[in-house]
PDB file of C-alpha atoms in Angstrom:
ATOM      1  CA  UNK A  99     -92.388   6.967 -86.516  1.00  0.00           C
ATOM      2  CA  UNK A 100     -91.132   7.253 -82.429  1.00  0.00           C
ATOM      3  CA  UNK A 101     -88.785   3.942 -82.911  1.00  0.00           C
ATOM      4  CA  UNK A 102     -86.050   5.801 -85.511  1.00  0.00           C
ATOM      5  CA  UNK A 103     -86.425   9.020 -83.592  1.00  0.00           C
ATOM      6  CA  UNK A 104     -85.372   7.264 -80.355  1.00  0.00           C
ATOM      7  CA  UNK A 105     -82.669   5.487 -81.924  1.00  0.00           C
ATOM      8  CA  UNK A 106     -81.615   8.661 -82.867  1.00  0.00           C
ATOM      9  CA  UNK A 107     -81.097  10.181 -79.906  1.00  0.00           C
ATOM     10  CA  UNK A 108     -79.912   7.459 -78.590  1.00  0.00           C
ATOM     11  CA  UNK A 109     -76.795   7.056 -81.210  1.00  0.00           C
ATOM     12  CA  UNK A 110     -76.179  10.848 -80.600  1.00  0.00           C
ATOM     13  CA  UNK A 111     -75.665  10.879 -76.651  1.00  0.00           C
ATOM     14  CA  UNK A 112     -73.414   7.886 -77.120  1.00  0.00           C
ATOM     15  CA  UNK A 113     -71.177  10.173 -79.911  1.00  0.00           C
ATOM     16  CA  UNK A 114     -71.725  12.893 -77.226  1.00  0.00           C
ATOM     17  CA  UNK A 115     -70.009  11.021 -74.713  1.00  0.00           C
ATOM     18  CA  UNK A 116     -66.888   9.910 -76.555  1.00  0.00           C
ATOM     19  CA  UNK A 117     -66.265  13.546 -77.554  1.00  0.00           C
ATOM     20  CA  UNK A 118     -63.772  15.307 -75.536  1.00  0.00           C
ATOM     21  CA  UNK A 119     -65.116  18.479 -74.238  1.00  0.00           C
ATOM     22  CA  UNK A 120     -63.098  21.957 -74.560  1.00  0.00           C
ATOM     23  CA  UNK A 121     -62.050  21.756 -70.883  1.00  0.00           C
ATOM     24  CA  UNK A 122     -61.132  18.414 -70.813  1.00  0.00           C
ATOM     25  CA  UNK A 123     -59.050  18.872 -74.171  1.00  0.00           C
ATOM     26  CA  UNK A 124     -57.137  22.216 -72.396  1.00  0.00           C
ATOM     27  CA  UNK A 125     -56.219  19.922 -69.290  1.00  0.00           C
ATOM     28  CA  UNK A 126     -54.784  17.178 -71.641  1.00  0.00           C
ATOM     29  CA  UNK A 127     -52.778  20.019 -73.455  1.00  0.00           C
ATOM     30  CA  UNK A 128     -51.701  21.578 -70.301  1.00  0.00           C
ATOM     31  CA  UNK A 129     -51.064  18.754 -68.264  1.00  0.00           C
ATOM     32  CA  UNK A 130     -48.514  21.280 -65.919  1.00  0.00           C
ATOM     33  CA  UNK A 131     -51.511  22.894 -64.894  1.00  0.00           C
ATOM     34  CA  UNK A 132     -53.602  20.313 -63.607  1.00  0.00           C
ATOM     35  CA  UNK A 133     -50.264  19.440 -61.464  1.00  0.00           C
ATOM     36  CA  UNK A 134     -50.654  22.749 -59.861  1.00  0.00           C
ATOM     37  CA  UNK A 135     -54.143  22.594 -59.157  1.00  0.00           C
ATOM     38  CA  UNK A 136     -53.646  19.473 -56.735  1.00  0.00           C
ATOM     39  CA  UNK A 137     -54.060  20.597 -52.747  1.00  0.00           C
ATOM     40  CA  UNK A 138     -50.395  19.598 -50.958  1.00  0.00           C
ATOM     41  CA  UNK A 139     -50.347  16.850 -48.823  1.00  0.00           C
ATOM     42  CA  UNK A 140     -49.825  17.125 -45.245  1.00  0.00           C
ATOM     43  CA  UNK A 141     -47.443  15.498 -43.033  1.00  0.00           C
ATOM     44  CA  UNK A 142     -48.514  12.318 -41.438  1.00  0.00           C
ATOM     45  CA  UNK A 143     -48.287  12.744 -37.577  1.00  0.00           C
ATOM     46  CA  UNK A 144     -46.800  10.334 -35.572  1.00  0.00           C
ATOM     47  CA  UNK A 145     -42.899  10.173 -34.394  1.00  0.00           C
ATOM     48  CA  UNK A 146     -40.863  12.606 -35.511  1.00  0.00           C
ATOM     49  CA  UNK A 147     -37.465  10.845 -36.696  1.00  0.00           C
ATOM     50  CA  UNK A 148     -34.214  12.742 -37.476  1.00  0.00           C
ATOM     51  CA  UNK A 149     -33.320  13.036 -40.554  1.00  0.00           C
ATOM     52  CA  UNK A 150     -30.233  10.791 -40.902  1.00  0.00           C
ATOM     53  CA  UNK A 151     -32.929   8.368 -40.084  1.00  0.00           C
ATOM     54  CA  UNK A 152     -31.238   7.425 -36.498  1.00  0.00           C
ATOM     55  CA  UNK A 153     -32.821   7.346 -33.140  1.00  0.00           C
ATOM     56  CA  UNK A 154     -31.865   7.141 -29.094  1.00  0.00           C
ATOM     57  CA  UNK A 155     -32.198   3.474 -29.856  1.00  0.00           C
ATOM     58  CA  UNK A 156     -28.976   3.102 -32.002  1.00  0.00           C
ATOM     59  CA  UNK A 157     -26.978   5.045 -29.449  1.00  0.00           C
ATOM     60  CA  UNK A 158     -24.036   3.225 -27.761  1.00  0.00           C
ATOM     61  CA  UNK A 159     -24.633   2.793 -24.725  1.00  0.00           C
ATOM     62  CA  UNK A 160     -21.200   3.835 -24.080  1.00  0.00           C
ATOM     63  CA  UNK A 161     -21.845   7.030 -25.737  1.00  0.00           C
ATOM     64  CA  UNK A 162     -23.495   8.978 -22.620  1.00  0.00           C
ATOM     65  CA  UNK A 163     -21.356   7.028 -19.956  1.00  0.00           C
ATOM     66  CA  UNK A 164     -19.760  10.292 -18.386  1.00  0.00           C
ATOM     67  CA  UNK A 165     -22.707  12.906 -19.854  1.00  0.00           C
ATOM     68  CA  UNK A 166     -24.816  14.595 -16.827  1.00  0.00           C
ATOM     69  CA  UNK A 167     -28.606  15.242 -16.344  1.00  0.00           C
ATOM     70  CA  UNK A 168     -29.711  18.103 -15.676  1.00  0.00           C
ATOM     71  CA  UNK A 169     -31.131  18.228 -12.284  1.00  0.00           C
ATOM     72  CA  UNK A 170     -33.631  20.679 -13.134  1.00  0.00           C
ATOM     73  CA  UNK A 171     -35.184  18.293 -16.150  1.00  0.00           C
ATOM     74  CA  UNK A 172     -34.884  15.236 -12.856  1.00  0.00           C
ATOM     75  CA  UNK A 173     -36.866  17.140 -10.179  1.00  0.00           C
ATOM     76  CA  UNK A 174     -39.488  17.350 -13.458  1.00  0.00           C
ATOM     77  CA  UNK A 175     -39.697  14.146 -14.325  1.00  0.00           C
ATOM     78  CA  UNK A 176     -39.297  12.943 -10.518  1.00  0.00           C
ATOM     79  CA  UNK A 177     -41.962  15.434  -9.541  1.00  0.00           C
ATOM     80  CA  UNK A 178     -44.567  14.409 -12.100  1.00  0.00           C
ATOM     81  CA  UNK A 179     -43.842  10.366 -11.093  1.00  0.00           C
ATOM     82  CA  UNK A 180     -44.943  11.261  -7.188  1.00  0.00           C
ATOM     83  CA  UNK A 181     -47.866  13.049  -8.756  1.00  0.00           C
ATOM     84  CA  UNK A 182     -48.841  10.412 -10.466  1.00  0.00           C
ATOM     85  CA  UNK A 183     -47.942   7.912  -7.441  1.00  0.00           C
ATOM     86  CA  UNK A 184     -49.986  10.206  -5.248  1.00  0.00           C
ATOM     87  CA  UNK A 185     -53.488   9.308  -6.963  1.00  0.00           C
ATOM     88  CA  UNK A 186     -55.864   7.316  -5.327  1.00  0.00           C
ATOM     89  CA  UNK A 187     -53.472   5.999  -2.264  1.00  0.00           C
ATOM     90  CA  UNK A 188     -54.419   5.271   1.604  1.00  0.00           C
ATOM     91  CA  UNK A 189     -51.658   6.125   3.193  1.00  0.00           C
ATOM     92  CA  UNK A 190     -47.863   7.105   2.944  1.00  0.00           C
ATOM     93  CA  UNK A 191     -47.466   3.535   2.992  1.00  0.00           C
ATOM     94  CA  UNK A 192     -48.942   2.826  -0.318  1.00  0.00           C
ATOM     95  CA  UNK A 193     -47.903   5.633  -1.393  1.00  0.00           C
ATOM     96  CA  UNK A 194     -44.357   4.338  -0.881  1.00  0.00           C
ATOM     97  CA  UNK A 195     -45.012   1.127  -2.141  1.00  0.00           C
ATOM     98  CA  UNK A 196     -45.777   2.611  -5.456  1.00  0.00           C
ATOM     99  CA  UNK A 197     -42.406   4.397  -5.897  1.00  0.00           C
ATOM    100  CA  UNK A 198     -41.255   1.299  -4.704  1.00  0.00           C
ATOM    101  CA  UNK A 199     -42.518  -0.888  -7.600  1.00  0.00           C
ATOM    102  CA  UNK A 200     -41.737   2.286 -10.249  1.00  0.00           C
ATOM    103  CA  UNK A 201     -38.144   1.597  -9.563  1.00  0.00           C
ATOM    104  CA  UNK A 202     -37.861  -1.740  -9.323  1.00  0.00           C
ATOM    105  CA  UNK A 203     -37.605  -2.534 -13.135  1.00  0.00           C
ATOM    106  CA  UNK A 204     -35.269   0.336 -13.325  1.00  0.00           C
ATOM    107  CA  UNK A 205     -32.844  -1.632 -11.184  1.00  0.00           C
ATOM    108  CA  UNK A 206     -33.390  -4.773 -13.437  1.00  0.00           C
ATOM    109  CA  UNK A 207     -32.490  -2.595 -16.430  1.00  0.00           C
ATOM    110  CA  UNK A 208     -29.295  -0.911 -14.920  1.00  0.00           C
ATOM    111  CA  UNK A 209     -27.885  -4.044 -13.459  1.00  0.00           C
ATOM    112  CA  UNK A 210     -27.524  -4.945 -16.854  1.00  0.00           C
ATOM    113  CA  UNK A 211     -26.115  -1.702 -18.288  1.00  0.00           C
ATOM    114  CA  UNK A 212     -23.781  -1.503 -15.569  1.00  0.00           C
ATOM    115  CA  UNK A 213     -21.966  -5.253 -16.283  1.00  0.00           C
ATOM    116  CA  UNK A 214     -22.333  -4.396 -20.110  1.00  0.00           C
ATOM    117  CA  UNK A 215     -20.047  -1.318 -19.246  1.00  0.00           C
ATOM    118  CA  UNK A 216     -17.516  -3.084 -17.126  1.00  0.00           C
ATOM    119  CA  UNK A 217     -17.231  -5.670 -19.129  1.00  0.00           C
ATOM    120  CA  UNK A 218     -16.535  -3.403 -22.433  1.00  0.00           C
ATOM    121  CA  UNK A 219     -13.851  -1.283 -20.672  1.00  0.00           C
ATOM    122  CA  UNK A 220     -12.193  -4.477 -19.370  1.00  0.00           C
ATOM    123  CA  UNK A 221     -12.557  -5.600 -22.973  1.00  0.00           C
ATOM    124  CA  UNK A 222     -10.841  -2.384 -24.112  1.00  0.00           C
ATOM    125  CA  UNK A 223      -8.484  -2.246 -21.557  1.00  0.00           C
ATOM    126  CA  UNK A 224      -6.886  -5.270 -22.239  1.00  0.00           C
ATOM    127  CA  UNK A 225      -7.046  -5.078 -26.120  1.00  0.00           C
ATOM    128  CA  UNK A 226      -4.884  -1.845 -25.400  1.00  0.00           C
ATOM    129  CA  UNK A 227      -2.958  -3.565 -23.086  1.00  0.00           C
ATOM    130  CA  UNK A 228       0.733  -5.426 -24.771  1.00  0.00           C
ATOM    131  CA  UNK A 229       0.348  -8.160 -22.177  1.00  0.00           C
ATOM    132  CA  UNK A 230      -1.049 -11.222 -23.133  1.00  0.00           C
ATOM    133  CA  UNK A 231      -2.399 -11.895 -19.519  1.00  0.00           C
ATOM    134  CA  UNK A 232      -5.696  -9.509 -18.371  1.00  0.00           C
ATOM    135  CA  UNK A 233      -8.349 -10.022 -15.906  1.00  0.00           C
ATOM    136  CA  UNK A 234     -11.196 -11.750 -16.488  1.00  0.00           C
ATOM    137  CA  UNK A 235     -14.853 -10.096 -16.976  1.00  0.00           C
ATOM    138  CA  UNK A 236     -16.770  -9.331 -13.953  1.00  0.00           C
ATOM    139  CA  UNK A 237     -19.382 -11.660 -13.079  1.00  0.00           C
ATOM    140  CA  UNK A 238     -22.843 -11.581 -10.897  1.00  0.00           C
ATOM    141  CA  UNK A 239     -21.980 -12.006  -7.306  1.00  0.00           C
ATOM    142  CA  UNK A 240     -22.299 -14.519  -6.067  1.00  0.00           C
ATOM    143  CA  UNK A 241     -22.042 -13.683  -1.941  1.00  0.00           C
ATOM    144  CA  UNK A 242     -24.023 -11.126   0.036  1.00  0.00           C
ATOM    145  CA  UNK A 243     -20.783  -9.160   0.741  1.00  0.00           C
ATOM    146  CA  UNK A 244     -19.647  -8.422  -3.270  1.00  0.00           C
ATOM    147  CA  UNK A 245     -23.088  -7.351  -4.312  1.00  0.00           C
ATOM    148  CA  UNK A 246     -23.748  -5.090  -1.522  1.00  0.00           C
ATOM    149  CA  UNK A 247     -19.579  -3.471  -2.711  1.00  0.00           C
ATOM    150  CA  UNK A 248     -21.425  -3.524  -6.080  1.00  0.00           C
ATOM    151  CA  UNK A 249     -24.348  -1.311  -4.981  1.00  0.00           C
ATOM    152  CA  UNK A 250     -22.314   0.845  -2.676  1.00  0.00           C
ATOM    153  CA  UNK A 251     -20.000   1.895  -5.536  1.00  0.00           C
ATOM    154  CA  UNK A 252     -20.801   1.363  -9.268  1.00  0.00           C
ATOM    155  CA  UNK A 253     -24.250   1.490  -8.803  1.00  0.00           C
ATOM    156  CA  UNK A 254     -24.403   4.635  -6.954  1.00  0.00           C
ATOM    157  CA  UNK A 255     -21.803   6.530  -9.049  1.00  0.00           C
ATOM    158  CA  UNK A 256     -23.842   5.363 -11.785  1.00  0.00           C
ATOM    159  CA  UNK A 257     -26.968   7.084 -10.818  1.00  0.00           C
ATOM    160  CA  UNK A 258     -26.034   9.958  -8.682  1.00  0.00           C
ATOM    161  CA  UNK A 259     -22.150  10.368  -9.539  1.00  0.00           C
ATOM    162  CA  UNK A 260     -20.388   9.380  -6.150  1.00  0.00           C
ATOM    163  CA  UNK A 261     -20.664   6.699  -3.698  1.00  0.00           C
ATOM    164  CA  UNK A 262     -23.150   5.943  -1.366  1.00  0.00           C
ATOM    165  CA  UNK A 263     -21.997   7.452   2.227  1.00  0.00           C
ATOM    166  CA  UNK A 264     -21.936   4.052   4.502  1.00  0.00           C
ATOM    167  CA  UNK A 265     -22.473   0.478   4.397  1.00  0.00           C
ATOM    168  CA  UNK A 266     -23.133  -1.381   7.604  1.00  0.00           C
ATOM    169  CA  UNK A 267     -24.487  -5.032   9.474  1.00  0.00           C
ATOM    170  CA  UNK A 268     -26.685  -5.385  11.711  1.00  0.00           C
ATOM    171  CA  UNK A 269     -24.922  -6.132  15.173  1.00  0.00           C
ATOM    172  CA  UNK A 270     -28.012  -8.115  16.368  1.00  0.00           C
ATOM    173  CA  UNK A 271     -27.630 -11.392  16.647  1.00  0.00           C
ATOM    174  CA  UNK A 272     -31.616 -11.965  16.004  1.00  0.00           C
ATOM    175  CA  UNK A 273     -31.217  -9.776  12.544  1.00  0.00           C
ATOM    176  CA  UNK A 274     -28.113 -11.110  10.935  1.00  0.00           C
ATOM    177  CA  UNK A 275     -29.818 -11.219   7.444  1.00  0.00           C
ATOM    178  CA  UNK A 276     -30.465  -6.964   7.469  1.00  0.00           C
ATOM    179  CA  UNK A 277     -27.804  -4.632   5.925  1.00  0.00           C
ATOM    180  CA  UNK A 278     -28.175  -0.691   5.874  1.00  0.00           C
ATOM    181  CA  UNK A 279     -26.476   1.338   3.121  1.00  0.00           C
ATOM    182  CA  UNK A 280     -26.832   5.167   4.395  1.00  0.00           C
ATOM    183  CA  UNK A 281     -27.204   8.336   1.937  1.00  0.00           C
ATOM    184  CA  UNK A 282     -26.417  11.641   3.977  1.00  0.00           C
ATOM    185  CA  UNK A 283     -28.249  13.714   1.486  1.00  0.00           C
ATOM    186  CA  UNK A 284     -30.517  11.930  -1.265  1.00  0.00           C
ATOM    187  CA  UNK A 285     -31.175  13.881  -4.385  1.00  0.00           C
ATOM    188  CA  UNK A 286     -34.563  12.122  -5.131  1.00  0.00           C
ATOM    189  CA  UNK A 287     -35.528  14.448  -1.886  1.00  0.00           C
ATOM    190  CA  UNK A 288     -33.996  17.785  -2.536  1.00  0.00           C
ATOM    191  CA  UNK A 289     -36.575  18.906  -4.956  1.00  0.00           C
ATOM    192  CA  UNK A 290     -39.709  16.994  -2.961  1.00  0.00           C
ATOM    193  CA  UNK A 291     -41.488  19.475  -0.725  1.00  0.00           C
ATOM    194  CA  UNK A 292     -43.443  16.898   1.984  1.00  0.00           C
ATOM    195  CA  UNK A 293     -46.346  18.703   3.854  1.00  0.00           C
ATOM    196  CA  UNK A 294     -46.172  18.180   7.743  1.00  0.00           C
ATOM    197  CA  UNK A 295     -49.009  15.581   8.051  1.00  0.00           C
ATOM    198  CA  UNK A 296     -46.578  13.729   5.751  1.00  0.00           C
ATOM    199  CA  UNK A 297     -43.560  14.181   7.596  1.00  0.00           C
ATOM    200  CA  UNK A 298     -43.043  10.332   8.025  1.00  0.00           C
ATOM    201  CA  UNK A 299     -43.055  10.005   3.623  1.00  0.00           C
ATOM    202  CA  UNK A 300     -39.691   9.118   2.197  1.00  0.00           C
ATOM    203  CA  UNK A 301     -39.456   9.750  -1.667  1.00  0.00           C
ATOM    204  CA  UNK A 302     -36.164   7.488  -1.519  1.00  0.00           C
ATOM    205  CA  UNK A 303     -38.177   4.167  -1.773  1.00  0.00           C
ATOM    206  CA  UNK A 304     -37.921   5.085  -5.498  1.00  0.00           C
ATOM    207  CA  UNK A 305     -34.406   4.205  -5.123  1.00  0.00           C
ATOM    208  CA  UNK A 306     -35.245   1.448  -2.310  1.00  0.00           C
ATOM    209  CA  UNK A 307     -37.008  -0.189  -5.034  1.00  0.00           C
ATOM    210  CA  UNK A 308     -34.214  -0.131  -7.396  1.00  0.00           C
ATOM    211  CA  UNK A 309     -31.640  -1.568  -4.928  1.00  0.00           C
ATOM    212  CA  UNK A 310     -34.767  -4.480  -4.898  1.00  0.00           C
ATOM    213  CA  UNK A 311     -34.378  -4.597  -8.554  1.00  0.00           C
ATOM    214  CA  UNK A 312     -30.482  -5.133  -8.466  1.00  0.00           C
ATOM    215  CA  UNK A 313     -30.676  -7.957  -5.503  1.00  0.00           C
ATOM    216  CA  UNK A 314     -33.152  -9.660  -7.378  1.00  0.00           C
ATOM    217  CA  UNK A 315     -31.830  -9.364 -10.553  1.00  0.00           C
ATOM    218  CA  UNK A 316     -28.408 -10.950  -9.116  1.00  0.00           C
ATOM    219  CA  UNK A 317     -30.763 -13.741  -7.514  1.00  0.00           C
ATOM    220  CA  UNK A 318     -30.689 -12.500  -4.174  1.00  0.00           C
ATOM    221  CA  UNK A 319     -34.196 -12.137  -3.040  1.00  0.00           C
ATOM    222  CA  UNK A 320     -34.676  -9.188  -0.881  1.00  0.00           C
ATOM    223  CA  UNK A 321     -36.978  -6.580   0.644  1.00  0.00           C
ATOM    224  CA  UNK A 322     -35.866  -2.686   0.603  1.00  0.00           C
ATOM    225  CA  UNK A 323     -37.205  -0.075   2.541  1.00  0.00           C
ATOM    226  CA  UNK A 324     -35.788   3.578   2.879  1.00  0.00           C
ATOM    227  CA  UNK A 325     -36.670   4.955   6.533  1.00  0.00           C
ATOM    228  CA  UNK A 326     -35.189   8.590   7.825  1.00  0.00           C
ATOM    229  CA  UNK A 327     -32.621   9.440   9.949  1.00  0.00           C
ATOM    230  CA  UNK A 328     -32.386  13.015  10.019  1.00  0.00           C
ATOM    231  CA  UNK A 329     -29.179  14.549  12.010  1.00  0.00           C
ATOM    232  CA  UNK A 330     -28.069  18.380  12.907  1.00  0.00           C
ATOM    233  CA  UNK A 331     -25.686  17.825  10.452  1.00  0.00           C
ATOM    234  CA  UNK A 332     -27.720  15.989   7.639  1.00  0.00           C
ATOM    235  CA  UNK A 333     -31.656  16.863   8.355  1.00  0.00           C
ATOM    236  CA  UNK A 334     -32.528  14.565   5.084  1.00  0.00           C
ATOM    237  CA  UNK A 335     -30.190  11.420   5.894  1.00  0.00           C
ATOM    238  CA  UNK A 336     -31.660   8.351   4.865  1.00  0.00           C
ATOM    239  CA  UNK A 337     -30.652   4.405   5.707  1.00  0.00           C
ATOM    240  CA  UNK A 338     -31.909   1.462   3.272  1.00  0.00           C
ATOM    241  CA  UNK A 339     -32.947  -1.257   5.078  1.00  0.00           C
ATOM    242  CA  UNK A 340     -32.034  -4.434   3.451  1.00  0.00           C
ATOM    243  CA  UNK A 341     -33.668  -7.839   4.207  1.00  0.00           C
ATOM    244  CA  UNK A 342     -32.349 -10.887   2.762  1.00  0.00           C
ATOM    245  CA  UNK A 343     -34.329 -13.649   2.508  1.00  0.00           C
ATOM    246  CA  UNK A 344     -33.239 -17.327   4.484  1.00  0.00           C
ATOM    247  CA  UNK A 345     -32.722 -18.898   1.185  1.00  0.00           C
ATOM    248  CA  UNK A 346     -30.310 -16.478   0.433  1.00  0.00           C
ATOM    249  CA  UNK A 347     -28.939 -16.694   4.169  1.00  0.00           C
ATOM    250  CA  UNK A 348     -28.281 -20.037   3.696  1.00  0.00           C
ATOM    251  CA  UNK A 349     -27.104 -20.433   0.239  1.00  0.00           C
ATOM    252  CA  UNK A 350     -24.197 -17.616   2.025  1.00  0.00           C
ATOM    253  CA  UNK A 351     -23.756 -20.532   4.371  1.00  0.00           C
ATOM    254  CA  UNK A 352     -22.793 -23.095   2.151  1.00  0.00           C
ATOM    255  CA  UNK A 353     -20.497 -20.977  -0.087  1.00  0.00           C
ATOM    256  CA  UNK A 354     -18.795 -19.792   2.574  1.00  0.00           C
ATOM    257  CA  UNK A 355     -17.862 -23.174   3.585  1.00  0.00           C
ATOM    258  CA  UNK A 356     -17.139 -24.015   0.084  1.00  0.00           C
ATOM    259  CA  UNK A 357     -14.986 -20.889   0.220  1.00  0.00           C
ATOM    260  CA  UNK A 358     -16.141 -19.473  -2.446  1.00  0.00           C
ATOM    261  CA  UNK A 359     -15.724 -15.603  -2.476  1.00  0.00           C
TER     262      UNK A 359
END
């Protein structure tokens, strides 16, 4: 007498199971309503991208070719990069070493910009041009002479908007290998506040390191180094010390009896 009454139960939870319930009938009916009821997603995070889908990356690089900084957004960033130089160093030596090596691929980078903007405005110039004859494309120099013309002048206008103040060679005969390209007022050091035990500290070996960056990116190995030279006149002059090496000395040797310019 149990066996039917437990296939009886059992055939009525099965039918019990297939039959809709009055809930799940008024969310079939109302299906608007159970669209509601869903929580909103939130936005992933991550990078925010513009809306026309376009970031700094598909700039022109021609685009921000005369555009300023502004110098109080530089003495920020510049600040917060000594700060972070600062940490765990022995001595203003290392501590110019690491500016040193923070700017050097910054010169690697802006050697590059800089002939990829000469060489488009010579491009344009010439298409505008009716003569059939324009000047070639810049090239890398190839002498000690032309490069150091190159960082006295494009380079500096690039970065700080105006040439640098002097370029000079060393009138010893036992140094004929160092150059000196003089800055009568750095910017890197108008915003940098050095404490007195720190007097000897030079901020510019940022820029020493990107003048490295440029030589070596050219193929001219070299060692920078910014040292001061304060005067009544200009308390925060500063002189970069160039130092070629002697297979660059030489290689200036045999092109110049090659004649090559």
């Amino acid at each position: 007498m149990s066996q039917p009454r437990h296939n009886t139960m059992l055939s009525l939870s099965r039918t019990t199971s297939n039959t809709p319930s009055p809930a799940e009938k008024h969310h079939q009916h109302h299906p608007s309503q159970q669209i509601q009821s869903a929580p909103l997603s939130s936005p992933s995070p991550g990078l925010r991208v513009p809306s026309n889908r376009k970031t700094i990356y598909d700039r022109h690089l021609n685009r921000s070719r005369n555009s300023e900084l502004s110098r109080a957004s530089f003495a920020f960033l510049f600040g917060e990069m000594v700060t972070y130089a600062q940490r765990r160093v022995t001595g203003i030596q290392d501590l110019e070493k690491r500016l040193n090596e923070q700017g050097y691929p910054l010169g690697l980078r802006l050697l590059d910009l800089l002939f990829y903007r000469t060489i488009s405005s010579s491009t344009s110039s010439a298409l505008s041009s009716s003569s059939s004859t324009s000047a070639s494309p810049p090239n890398r120099p190839l002498r000690i002479l032309p490069l150091l013309h190159l960082i006295h002048g494009p380079l500096w206008r690039l970065l700080f908007g105006r040439a640098a103040d002097a370029l000079e060679h060393s009138v010893s005969p036992e140094t004929p290998n160092e150059y000196m390209i003089t800055d009568n007022d750095p910017m890197v050091n108008t915003y940098i506040s050095v404490p007195r035990e720190m007097s000897m500290l030079n901020c510019a070996a940022f820029v020493a390191g990107i003048i490295e960056g440029v030589c070596d990116g050219c193929g001219f190995e070299t060692k920078v180094t910014a040292h001061n030279q304060p005067t009544e006149l200009w308390p925060g002059r500063t002189i970069f010390l160039l130092r070629f090496g002697d297979s660059v000395m030489e290689r200036e040797k045999v092109l110049e009896r090659a004649g090559v310019k």
